mmCIF file of C-alpha atoms and ligand atoms in Angstrom:
data_model
loop_
_atom_site.group_PDB
_atom_site.id
_atom_site.type_symbol
_atom_site.label_atom_id
_atom_site.label_comp_id
_atom_site.label_asym_id
_atom_site.label_seq_id
_atom_site.Cartn_x
_atom_site.Cartn_y
_atom_site.Cartn_z
ATOM 1 C CA MET U 1236 -0.120 -0.099 0.267
ATOM 2 C CA SER U 1237 2.894 2.093 0.368
ATOM 3 C CA GLU U 1238 2.956 3.692 -2.742
ATOM 4 C CA LYS U 1239 0.285 5.386 -4.457
ATOM 5 C CA ILE U 1240 -1.601 4.842 -7.546
ATOM 6 C CA SER U 1241 -2.781 8.016 -9.101
ATOM 7 C CA PHE U 1242 -5.223 8.809 -12.429
ATOM 8 C CA ILE U 1243 -4.555 12.346 -14.599
ATOM 9 C CA THR U 1244 -6.329 12.790 -17.607
ATOM 10 C CA GLY U 1245 -4.345 14.372 -20.857
ATOM 11 C CA GLY U 1246 -0.890 13.253 -19.743
ATOM 12 C CA ASN U 1247 0.162 13.358 -22.541
ATOM 13 C CA ARG U 1248 1.191 16.965 -22.950
ATOM 14 C CA GLY U 1249 0.485 20.473 -21.274
ATOM 15 C CA LEU U 1250 -0.243 20.703 -17.484
ATOM 16 C CA GLY U 1251 -1.262 16.676 -17.328
ATOM 17 C CA PHE U 1252 2.072 15.719 -18.598
ATOM 18 C CA GLN U 1253 4.149 18.059 -16.235
ATOM 19 C CA THR U 1254 1.996 17.048 -13.430
ATOM 20 C CA ALA U 1255 2.951 13.404 -13.658
ATOM 21 C CA LEU U 1256 6.473 14.932 -13.025
ATOM 22 C CA ASP U 1257 5.958 17.135 -10.852
ATOM 23 C CA LEU U 1258 3.710 13.867 -9.074
ATOM 24 C CA LYS U 1259 7.814 12.008 -8.831
ATOM 25 C CA GLN U 1260 8.744 13.953 -5.911
ATOM 26 C CA ALA U 1261 5.971 12.704 -4.124
ATOM 27 C CA GLY U 1262 6.868 8.827 -4.619
ATOM 28 C CA VAL U 1263 3.444 8.257 -7.169
ATOM 29 C CA LYS U 1264 3.295 6.261 -9.974
ATOM 30 C CA VAL U 1265 1.919 7.929 -12.464
ATOM 31 C CA VAL U 1266 -1.575 6.505 -14.905
ATOM 32 C CA ILE U 1267 -1.725 8.860 -17.620
ATOM 33 C CA GLY U 1268 -4.856 8.869 -19.704
ATOM 34 C CA SER U 1269 -4.139 9.565 -23.182
ATOM 35 C CA ARG U 1270 -6.415 9.597 -26.243
ATOM 36 C CA ASP U 1271 -4.119 9.035 -28.952
ATOM 37 C CA LEU U 1272 -2.021 5.577 -27.334
ATOM 38 C CA VAL U 1273 1.420 6.690 -29.550
ATOM 39 C CA GLN U 1274 1.653 10.471 -27.845
ATOM 40 C CA GLY U 1275 0.912 8.381 -24.865
ATOM 41 C CA GLU U 1276 3.837 6.229 -24.769
ATOM 42 C CA GLN U 1277 6.036 9.151 -26.202
ATOM 43 C CA ALA U 1278 4.772 10.358 -23.156
ATOM 44 C CA VAL U 1279 5.843 7.677 -20.357
ATOM 45 C CA ALA U 1280 9.654 7.635 -22.589
ATOM 46 C CA LYS U 1281 10.385 10.636 -21.420
ATOM 47 C CA LEU U 1282 8.522 10.841 -17.680
ATOM 48 C CA ARG U 1283 10.604 6.691 -17.099
ATOM 49 C CA ALA U 1284 13.659 9.301 -18.098
ATOM 50 C CA ALA U 1285 12.859 11.273 -15.789
ATOM 51 C CA GLY U 1286 12.601 8.680 -12.754
ATOM 52 C CA VAL U 1287 8.898 8.742 -13.194
ATOM 53 C CA ASP U 1288 6.389 5.627 -12.459
ATOM 54 C CA ALA U 1289 4.692 6.128 -15.820
ATOM 55 C CA ASP U 1290 2.549 3.697 -17.005
ATOM 56 C CA VAL U 1291 -0.490 4.820 -20.125
ATOM 57 C CA LEU U 1292 -3.604 4.542 -20.281
ATOM 58 C CA GLN U 1293 -5.283 4.914 -23.898
ATOM 59 C CA PHE U 1294 -8.158 7.300 -22.803
ATOM 60 C CA ASP U 1295 -11.284 9.434 -24.432
ATOM 61 C CA ILE U 1296 -13.441 11.336 -21.774
ATOM 62 C CA THR U 1297 -15.687 11.585 -24.399
ATOM 63 C CA LYS U 1298 -16.229 7.851 -24.101
ATOM 64 C CA PRO U 1299 -17.986 6.703 -21.813
ATOM 65 C CA ALA U 1300 -16.763 2.905 -22.549
ATOM 66 C CA ASP U 1301 -12.819 3.840 -21.656
ATOM 67 C CA TYR U 1302 -15.076 4.768 -17.751
ATOM 68 C CA GLN U 1303 -15.111 1.409 -17.866
ATOM 69 C CA ALA U 1304 -12.331 0.389 -19.136
ATOM 70 C CA ALA U 1305 -10.369 3.260 -16.924
ATOM 71 C CA TYR U 1306 -11.969 0.857 -13.234
ATOM 72 C CA ASP U 1307 -11.206 -2.526 -14.737
ATOM 73 C CA TYR U 1308 -7.428 -1.683 -15.417
ATOM 74 C CA PHE U 1309 -7.422 0.638 -11.668
ATOM 75 C CA ASN U 1310 -9.219 -2.310 -10.115
ATOM 76 C CA SER U 1311 -7.406 -5.054 -11.823
ATOM 77 C CA LYS U 1312 -3.619 -4.090 -11.217
ATOM 78 C CA TYR U 1313 -4.826 -2.350 -7.884
ATOM 79 C CA GLY U 1314 -7.996 -3.062 -5.708
ATOM 80 C CA ARG U 1315 -7.425 0.501 -5.789
ATOM 81 C CA LEU U 1316 -7.752 3.969 -7.740
ATOM 82 C CA ASP U 1317 -5.654 7.211 -5.131
ATOM 83 C CA ILE U 1318 -5.767 9.764 -7.006
ATOM 84 C CA LEU U 1319 -7.694 10.998 -9.956
ATOM 85 C CA VAL U 1320 -6.254 14.319 -11.757
ATOM 86 C CA ASN U 1321 -9.319 14.991 -13.900
ATOM 87 C CA ASN U 1322 -7.172 17.780 -16.258
ATOM 88 C CA ALA U 1323 -8.203 16.814 -19.542
ATOM 89 C CA GLY U 1324 -10.093 19.351 -21.058
ATOM 90 C CA ILE U 1325 -10.408 21.236 -23.827
ATOM 91 C CA ALA U 1326 -11.153 25.611 -24.782
ATOM 92 C CA GLY U 1327 -13.909 26.211 -26.815
ATOM 93 C CA GLY U 1328 -12.276 28.820 -29.090
ATOM 94 C CA THR U 1329 -7.873 30.211 -28.991
ATOM 95 C CA PHE U 1330 -7.194 32.060 -25.715
ATOM 96 C CA PRO U 1331 -7.122 35.384 -25.244
ATOM 97 C CA GLY U 1332 -10.253 35.944 -27.686
ATOM 98 C CA THR U 1333 -13.320 37.930 -28.697
ATOM 99 C CA GLY U 1334 -15.878 36.097 -31.588
ATOM 100 C CA PRO U 1335 -18.707 34.477 -31.203
ATOM 101 C CA ASP U 1336 -16.879 31.579 -30.300
ATOM 102 C CA HIS U 1337 -16.208 32.959 -27.163
ATOM 103 C CA SER U 1338 -19.631 34.691 -26.662
ATOM 104 C CA ALA U 1339 -22.222 34.928 -24.127
ATOM 105 C CA SER U 1340 -24.577 36.106 -26.778
ATOM 106 C CA GLU U 1341 -23.393 34.715 -30.174
ATOM 107 C CA VAL U 1342 -21.757 31.180 -29.079
ATOM 108 C CA PRO U 1343 -22.723 27.771 -31.209
ATOM 109 C CA SER U 1344 -24.886 26.053 -29.785
ATOM 110 C CA ALA U 1345 -23.124 22.895 -30.682
ATOM 111 C CA LEU U 1346 -19.610 24.283 -28.850
ATOM 112 C CA LEU U 1347 -21.142 25.136 -26.237
ATOM 113 C CA HIS U 1348 -22.118 21.654 -26.462
ATOM 114 C CA LYS U 1349 -19.296 20.371 -27.092
ATOM 115 C CA VAL U 1350 -17.025 22.034 -24.092
ATOM 116 C CA PHE U 1351 -19.572 21.621 -21.408
ATOM 117 C CA GLU U 1352 -19.535 17.127 -22.417
ATOM 118 C CA THR U 1353 -15.522 17.972 -21.960
ATOM 119 C CA ASN U 1354 -14.864 19.502 -19.335
ATOM 120 C CA PHE U 1355 -18.289 19.059 -17.005
ATOM 121 C CA PHE U 1356 -20.142 16.453 -18.209
ATOM 122 C CA ALA U 1357 -17.848 13.709 -18.948
ATOM 123 C CA VAL U 1358 -15.385 14.842 -16.195
ATOM 124 C CA VAL U 1359 -18.277 13.999 -13.601
ATOM 125 C CA ALA U 1360 -19.675 10.402 -15.060
ATOM 126 C CA LEU U 1361 -15.679 9.331 -14.834
ATOM 127 C CA THR U 1362 -15.793 10.538 -11.041
ATOM 128 C CA ASP U 1363 -18.225 8.633 -9.841
ATOM 129 C CA ALA U 1364 -17.414 5.208 -12.169
ATOM 130 C CA LEU U 1365 -14.016 5.493 -10.410
ATOM 131 C CA LEU U 1366 -15.115 6.681 -6.934
ATOM 132 C CA PRO U 1367 -15.963 3.412 -5.412
ATOM 133 C CA LEU U 1368 -12.161 2.803 -6.169
ATOM 134 C CA ILE U 1369 -11.364 6.233 -4.699
ATOM 135 C CA LYS U 1370 -13.264 4.993 -1.440
ATOM 136 C CA LYS U 1371 -10.309 1.860 -1.389
ATOM 137 C CA SER U 1372 -7.786 4.417 -0.986
ATOM 138 C CA PRO U 1373 -7.050 4.847 2.658
ATOM 139 C CA ALA U 1374 -6.972 8.545 2.170
ATOM 140 C CA GLY U 1375 -7.981 9.251 -1.491
ATOM 141 C CA ARG U 1376 -7.713 12.677 -3.892
ATOM 142 C CA ILE U 1377 -9.544 14.039 -6.262
ATOM 143 C CA VAL U 1378 -8.446 17.226 -8.335
ATOM 144 C CA ASN U 1379 -10.404 19.213 -10.759
ATOM 145 C CA LEU U 1380 -8.753 21.021 -12.815
ATOM 146 C CA SER U 1381 -10.473 24.163 -13.270
ATOM 147 C CA SER U 1382 -9.778 27.737 -13.874
ATOM 148 C CA ILE U 1383 -10.109 31.273 -12.285
ATOM 149 C CA LEU U 1384 -11.765 32.141 -14.972
ATOM 150 C CA ALA U 1385 -14.694 29.700 -13.359
ATOM 151 C CA SER U 1386 -15.365 32.375 -11.295
ATOM 152 C CA LEU U 1387 -18.373 34.225 -11.268
ATOM 153 C CA THR U 1388 -16.492 36.518 -7.885
ATOM 154 C CA LEU U 1389 -14.301 38.005 -10.407
ATOM 155 C CA HIS U 1390 -16.172 38.360 -13.904
ATOM 156 C CA ALA U 1391 -18.238 40.670 -11.907
ATOM 157 C CA ASP U 1392 -15.632 42.279 -10.601
ATOM 158 C CA PRO U 1393 -15.160 45.160 -12.671
ATOM 159 C CA LYS U 1394 -11.723 45.958 -11.165
ATOM 160 C CA SER U 1395 -11.019 42.089 -11.373
ATOM 161 C CA PRO U 1396 -7.865 41.184 -13.453
ATOM 162 C CA ILE U 1397 -10.439 38.609 -15.869
ATOM 163 C CA TYR U 1398 -13.017 40.885 -15.838
ATOM 164 C CA ASN U 1399 -11.687 41.566 -19.806
ATOM 165 C CA ALA U 1400 -10.950 37.549 -20.435
ATOM 166 C CA LYS U 1401 -14.094 36.363 -20.845
ATOM 167 C CA SER U 1402 -14.981 33.082 -22.636
ATOM 168 C CA PHE U 1403 -18.350 31.571 -22.123
ATOM 169 C CA ALA U 1404 -18.734 28.235 -22.854
ATOM 170 C CA TYR U 1405 -15.307 27.787 -21.935
ATOM 171 C CA ASP U 1406 -15.985 30.068 -18.158
ATOM 172 C CA ALA U 1407 -18.920 28.870 -17.997
ATOM 173 C CA SER U 1408 -18.115 24.937 -18.309
ATOM 174 C CA LYS U 1409 -15.243 25.100 -15.618
ATOM 175 C CA THR U 1410 -18.096 27.468 -12.888
ATOM 176 C CA ALA U 1411 -19.880 24.249 -13.512
ATOM 177 C CA LEU U 1412 -16.981 21.210 -12.626
ATOM 178 C CA ASN U 1413 -16.847 24.824 -9.300
ATOM 179 C CA ALA U 1414 -20.176 23.125 -8.651
ATOM 180 C CA PHE U 1415 -19.400 19.502 -8.462
ATOM 181 C CA THR U 1416 -16.344 20.612 -6.295
ATOM 182 C CA ILE U 1417 -18.142 21.869 -3.181
ATOM 183 C CA HIS U 1418 -21.220 18.842 -4.148
ATOM 184 C CA LEU U 1419 -19.287 16.235 -4.476
ATOM 185 C CA ALA U 1420 -17.098 17.637 -1.384
ATOM 186 C CA TYR U 1421 -20.092 17.998 0.788
ATOM 187 C CA GLU U 1422 -20.900 14.540 0.439
ATOM 188 C CA LEU U 1423 -17.641 13.085 0.777
ATOM 189 C CA ARG U 1424 -16.962 15.301 3.454
ATOM 190 C CA ASP U 1425 -17.344 11.584 5.875
ATOM 191 C CA THR U 1426 -14.985 10.097 4.091
ATOM 192 C CA ASN U 1427 -11.075 9.983 3.253
ATOM 193 C CA ILE U 1428 -11.506 11.259 0.211
ATOM 194 C CA LYS U 1429 -10.564 15.453 -0.314
ATOM 195 C CA VAL U 1430 -11.976 17.151 -3.715
ATOM 196 C CA ASN U 1431 -10.890 20.440 -4.459
ATOM 197 C CA SER U 1432 -10.475 22.299 -7.789
ATOM 198 C CA ALA U 1433 -7.390 24.511 -9.430
ATOM 199 C CA HIS U 1434 -5.916 27.315 -11.132
ATOM 200 C CA PRO U 1435 -2.826 25.691 -12.733
ATOM 201 C CA GLY U 1436 -2.036 29.710 -13.816
ATOM 202 C CA TRP U 1437 -2.363 31.083 -17.012
ATOM 203 C CA VAL U 1438 0.872 28.385 -17.716
ATOM 204 C CA LYS U 1439 1.949 28.337 -21.213
ATOM 205 C CA THR U 1440 0.569 25.233 -23.306
ATOM 206 C CA ASP U 1441 -1.336 24.707 -26.151
ATOM 207 C CA MET U 1442 -4.313 25.705 -24.565
ATOM 208 C CA GLY U 1443 -2.747 28.528 -22.296
ATOM 209 C CA GLY U 1444 -1.379 29.706 -25.988
ATOM 210 C CA ASP U 1445 2.783 31.783 -26.327
ATOM 211 C CA GLN U 1446 1.408 34.807 -24.279
ATOM 212 C CA ALA U 1447 0.884 33.667 -21.182
ATOM 213 C CA PRO U 1448 2.805 34.677 -17.937
ATOM 214 C CA MET U 1449 3.820 31.471 -16.489
ATOM 215 C CA GLU U 1450 6.166 28.309 -18.043
ATOM 216 C CA LEU U 1451 4.971 25.528 -18.307
ATOM 217 C CA SER U 1452 7.777 23.897 -15.518
ATOM 218 C CA GLU U 1453 5.834 25.981 -12.765
ATOM 219 C CA GLY U 1454 2.563 25.209 -14.552
ATOM 220 C CA GLY U 1455 1.827 21.605 -12.779
ATOM 221 C CA LYS U 1456 2.371 22.864 -9.216
ATOM 222 C CA THR U 1457 -0.778 22.978 -7.356
ATOM 223 C CA SER U 1458 -2.463 19.837 -9.626
ATOM 224 C CA ALA U 1459 0.192 18.487 -7.736
ATOM 225 C CA ALA U 1460 -0.044 19.533 -3.977
ATOM 226 C CA LEU U 1461 -3.676 18.889 -3.951
ATOM 227 C CA ALA U 1462 -3.091 15.724 -5.551
ATOM 228 C CA THR U 1463 -0.651 14.981 -2.352
ATOM 229 C CA LEU U 1464 -2.790 16.729 0.191
ATOM 230 C CA PRO U 1465 -2.287 15.958 4.043
ATOM 231 C CA ASN U 1466 -4.500 14.205 5.820
ATOM 232 C CA ASN U 1467 -5.406 17.687 7.559
ATOM 233 C CA GLY U 1468 -5.536 19.059 4.035
ATOM 234 C CA PRO U 1469 -8.538 20.977 2.758
ATOM 235 C CA SER U 1470 -12.315 19.785 0.616
ATOM 236 C CA GLY U 1471 -14.487 21.310 -1.258
ATOM 237 C CA GLY U 1472 -12.098 24.474 -2.147
ATOM 238 C CA PHE U 1473 -10.814 26.320 -4.935
ATOM 239 C CA PHE U 1474 -6.695 26.871 -5.476
ATOM 240 C CA HIS U 1475 -3.867 28.399 -6.519
ATOM 241 C CA GLN U 1476 -0.628 27.295 -5.144
ATOM 242 C CA GLY U 1477 -1.879 27.754 -2.024
ATOM 243 C CA LYS U 1478 -4.042 30.294 -1.778
ATOM 244 C CA PRO U 1479 -8.388 30.402 -2.300
ATOM 245 C CA LEU U 1480 -9.030 32.166 -4.996
ATOM 246 C CA PRO U 1481 -13.374 33.888 -4.473
ATOM 247 C CA TRP U 1482 -16.070 31.071 -6.609
HETATM 248 N N1 NAP H 804 -3.203 26.699 -19.774
HETATM 249 C C1 NAP H 804 -3.573 27.020 -19.443
HETATM 250 O O1 NAP H 804 -3.211 28.600 -18.998
HETATM 251 C C2 NAP H 804 -4.680 26.577 -18.089
HETATM 252 C C3 NAP H 804 -5.308 27.418 -17.043
HETATM 253 C C4 NAP H 804 -6.037 27.058 -16.572
HETATM 254 C C5 NAP H 804 -6.447 25.904 -16.768
HETATM 255 N N2 NAP H 804 -6.116 24.621 -17.510
HETATM 256 C C6 NAP H 804 -7.088 23.654 -17.705
HETATM 257 O O2 NAP H 804 -5.786 22.701 -17.573
HETATM 258 C C7 NAP H 804 -5.871 21.440 -18.314
HETATM 259 C C8 NAP H 804 -5.244 21.273 -18.914
HETATM 260 O O3 NAP H 804 -4.753 22.638 -19.440
HETATM 261 P P1 NAP H 804 -3.239 22.927 -20.905
HETATM 262 O O4 NAP H 804 -2.871 23.999 -21.185
HETATM 263 O O5 NAP H 804 -2.365 21.500 -20.456
HETATM 264 O O6 NAP H 804 -4.075 21.845 -22.241
HETATM 265 P P2 NAP H 804 -3.912 21.737 -23.653
HETATM 266 O O7 NAP H 804 -2.191 21.436 -23.534
HETATM 267 O O8 NAP H 804 -4.487 21.829 -24.640
HETATM 268 O O9 NAP H 804 -4.127 20.083 -23.613
HETATM 269 C C9 NAP H 804 -4.897 19.071 -22.928
HETATM 270 C C10 NAP H 804 -5.032 17.805 -22.924
HETATM 271 O O10 NAP H 804 -6.573 17.345 -22.521
HETATM 272 C C11 NAP H 804 -6.078 16.311 -22.934
HETATM 273 N N3 NAP H 804 -7.730 15.921 -23.668
HETATM 274 C C12 NAP H 804 -8.625 16.829 -24.503
HETATM 275 N N4 NAP H 804 -9.837 16.328 -24.847
HETATM 276 C C13 NAP H 804 -10.279 15.392 -24.974
HETATM 277 C C14 NAP H 804 -10.453 13.886 -24.430
HETATM 278 N N5 NAP H 804 -12.353 14.028 -25.043
HETATM 279 N N6 NAP H 804 -10.509 12.647 -24.004
HETATM 280 C C15 NAP H 804 -8.995 12.808 -23.634
HETATM 281 N N7 NAP H 804 -8.268 13.740 -23.308
HETATM 282 C C16 NAP H 804 -8.714 15.051 -23.933
HETATM 283 C C17 NAP H 804 -5.268 16.192 -24.091
HETATM 284 O O11 NAP H 804 -5.328 15.262 -25.519
HETATM 285 P P3 NAP H 804 -4.688 14.859 -26.750
HETATM 286 O O12 NAP H 804 -3.580 15.752 -26.690
HETATM 287 O O13 NAP H 804 -5.900 13.854 -27.144
HETATM 288 O O14 NAP H 804 -5.411 16.497 -27.626
HETATM 289 C C18 NAP H 804 -4.857 16.653 -24.095
HETATM 290 O O15 NAP H 804 -3.896 15.719 -23.249
HETATM 291 C C19 NAP H 804 -7.343 21.650 -19.048
HETATM 292 O O16 NAP H 804 -8.720 20.928 -17.817
HETATM 293 C C20 NAP H 804 -7.738 23.382 -18.771
HETATM 294 O O17 NAP H 804 -8.927 24.331 -19.114
HETATM 295 C C21 NAP H 804 -5.848 25.009 -18.234
#
């Protein structure tokens, strides 16, 4: 039971890959989910070369059959899951951006549904499917990759730094994800499981873009810290590098 078993969705690149690297310090077995198995295997080779105990599972969060496959994988190999990092996500437009794809009044309905499917509905379904295995962990941790752009408080404040950074589909999907964090943490309040939302920072990834101020090497820290919270750590919170963010 000494090694913790983790699953990071969308771990083949970007923040998911960086979080896998950062979990090396905590001596965690990392299984990365990757839609493309070849890309996932290439990422695992890099992780192993860096000293991470890593494996890959072909996984698309929008395919419900993959939830059962993930359950079967962790159940048969380990009989439990200690850490779930719900990292896979899509932007639904280029950041920072303007135009119909970002607009509350003009967003194409299909785009709104697609972003919610990946960033919200699928995350809820996967987490609920894996929850029986996380309940078998002595210290389960669920990390939902949210964003500062989920904050209704900051979006409503003309003086906040994100006031003009409005991408409706993405922002609303992450606000809904934050609601999942709060509701699930409430339900699990008398268990050993902690559920938190992470804002990684605005990070240079394919999604974050070149203008992002934070380097990828810094971007995994919030997820890794929430994935390895001590037993007296928080649950049902929204954090960036240890500091709470307004909902
Ligand atoms: N970068 C930032 O500044 C920033 C800020 C706040 C929050 N976030 C959040 O952090 C998370 C990671 O973002 P990132 O910047 O690393 O993005 P990224 O570079 O675009 O990487 C996204 C990852 O998610 C995977 N993915 C997308 N759709 C998927 C699906 N249907 N099934 C499985 N995997 C899927 C991608 O896989 P493929 O390679 O197969 O496409 C990729 O591994 C996201 O949830 C994002 O919203 C990012």
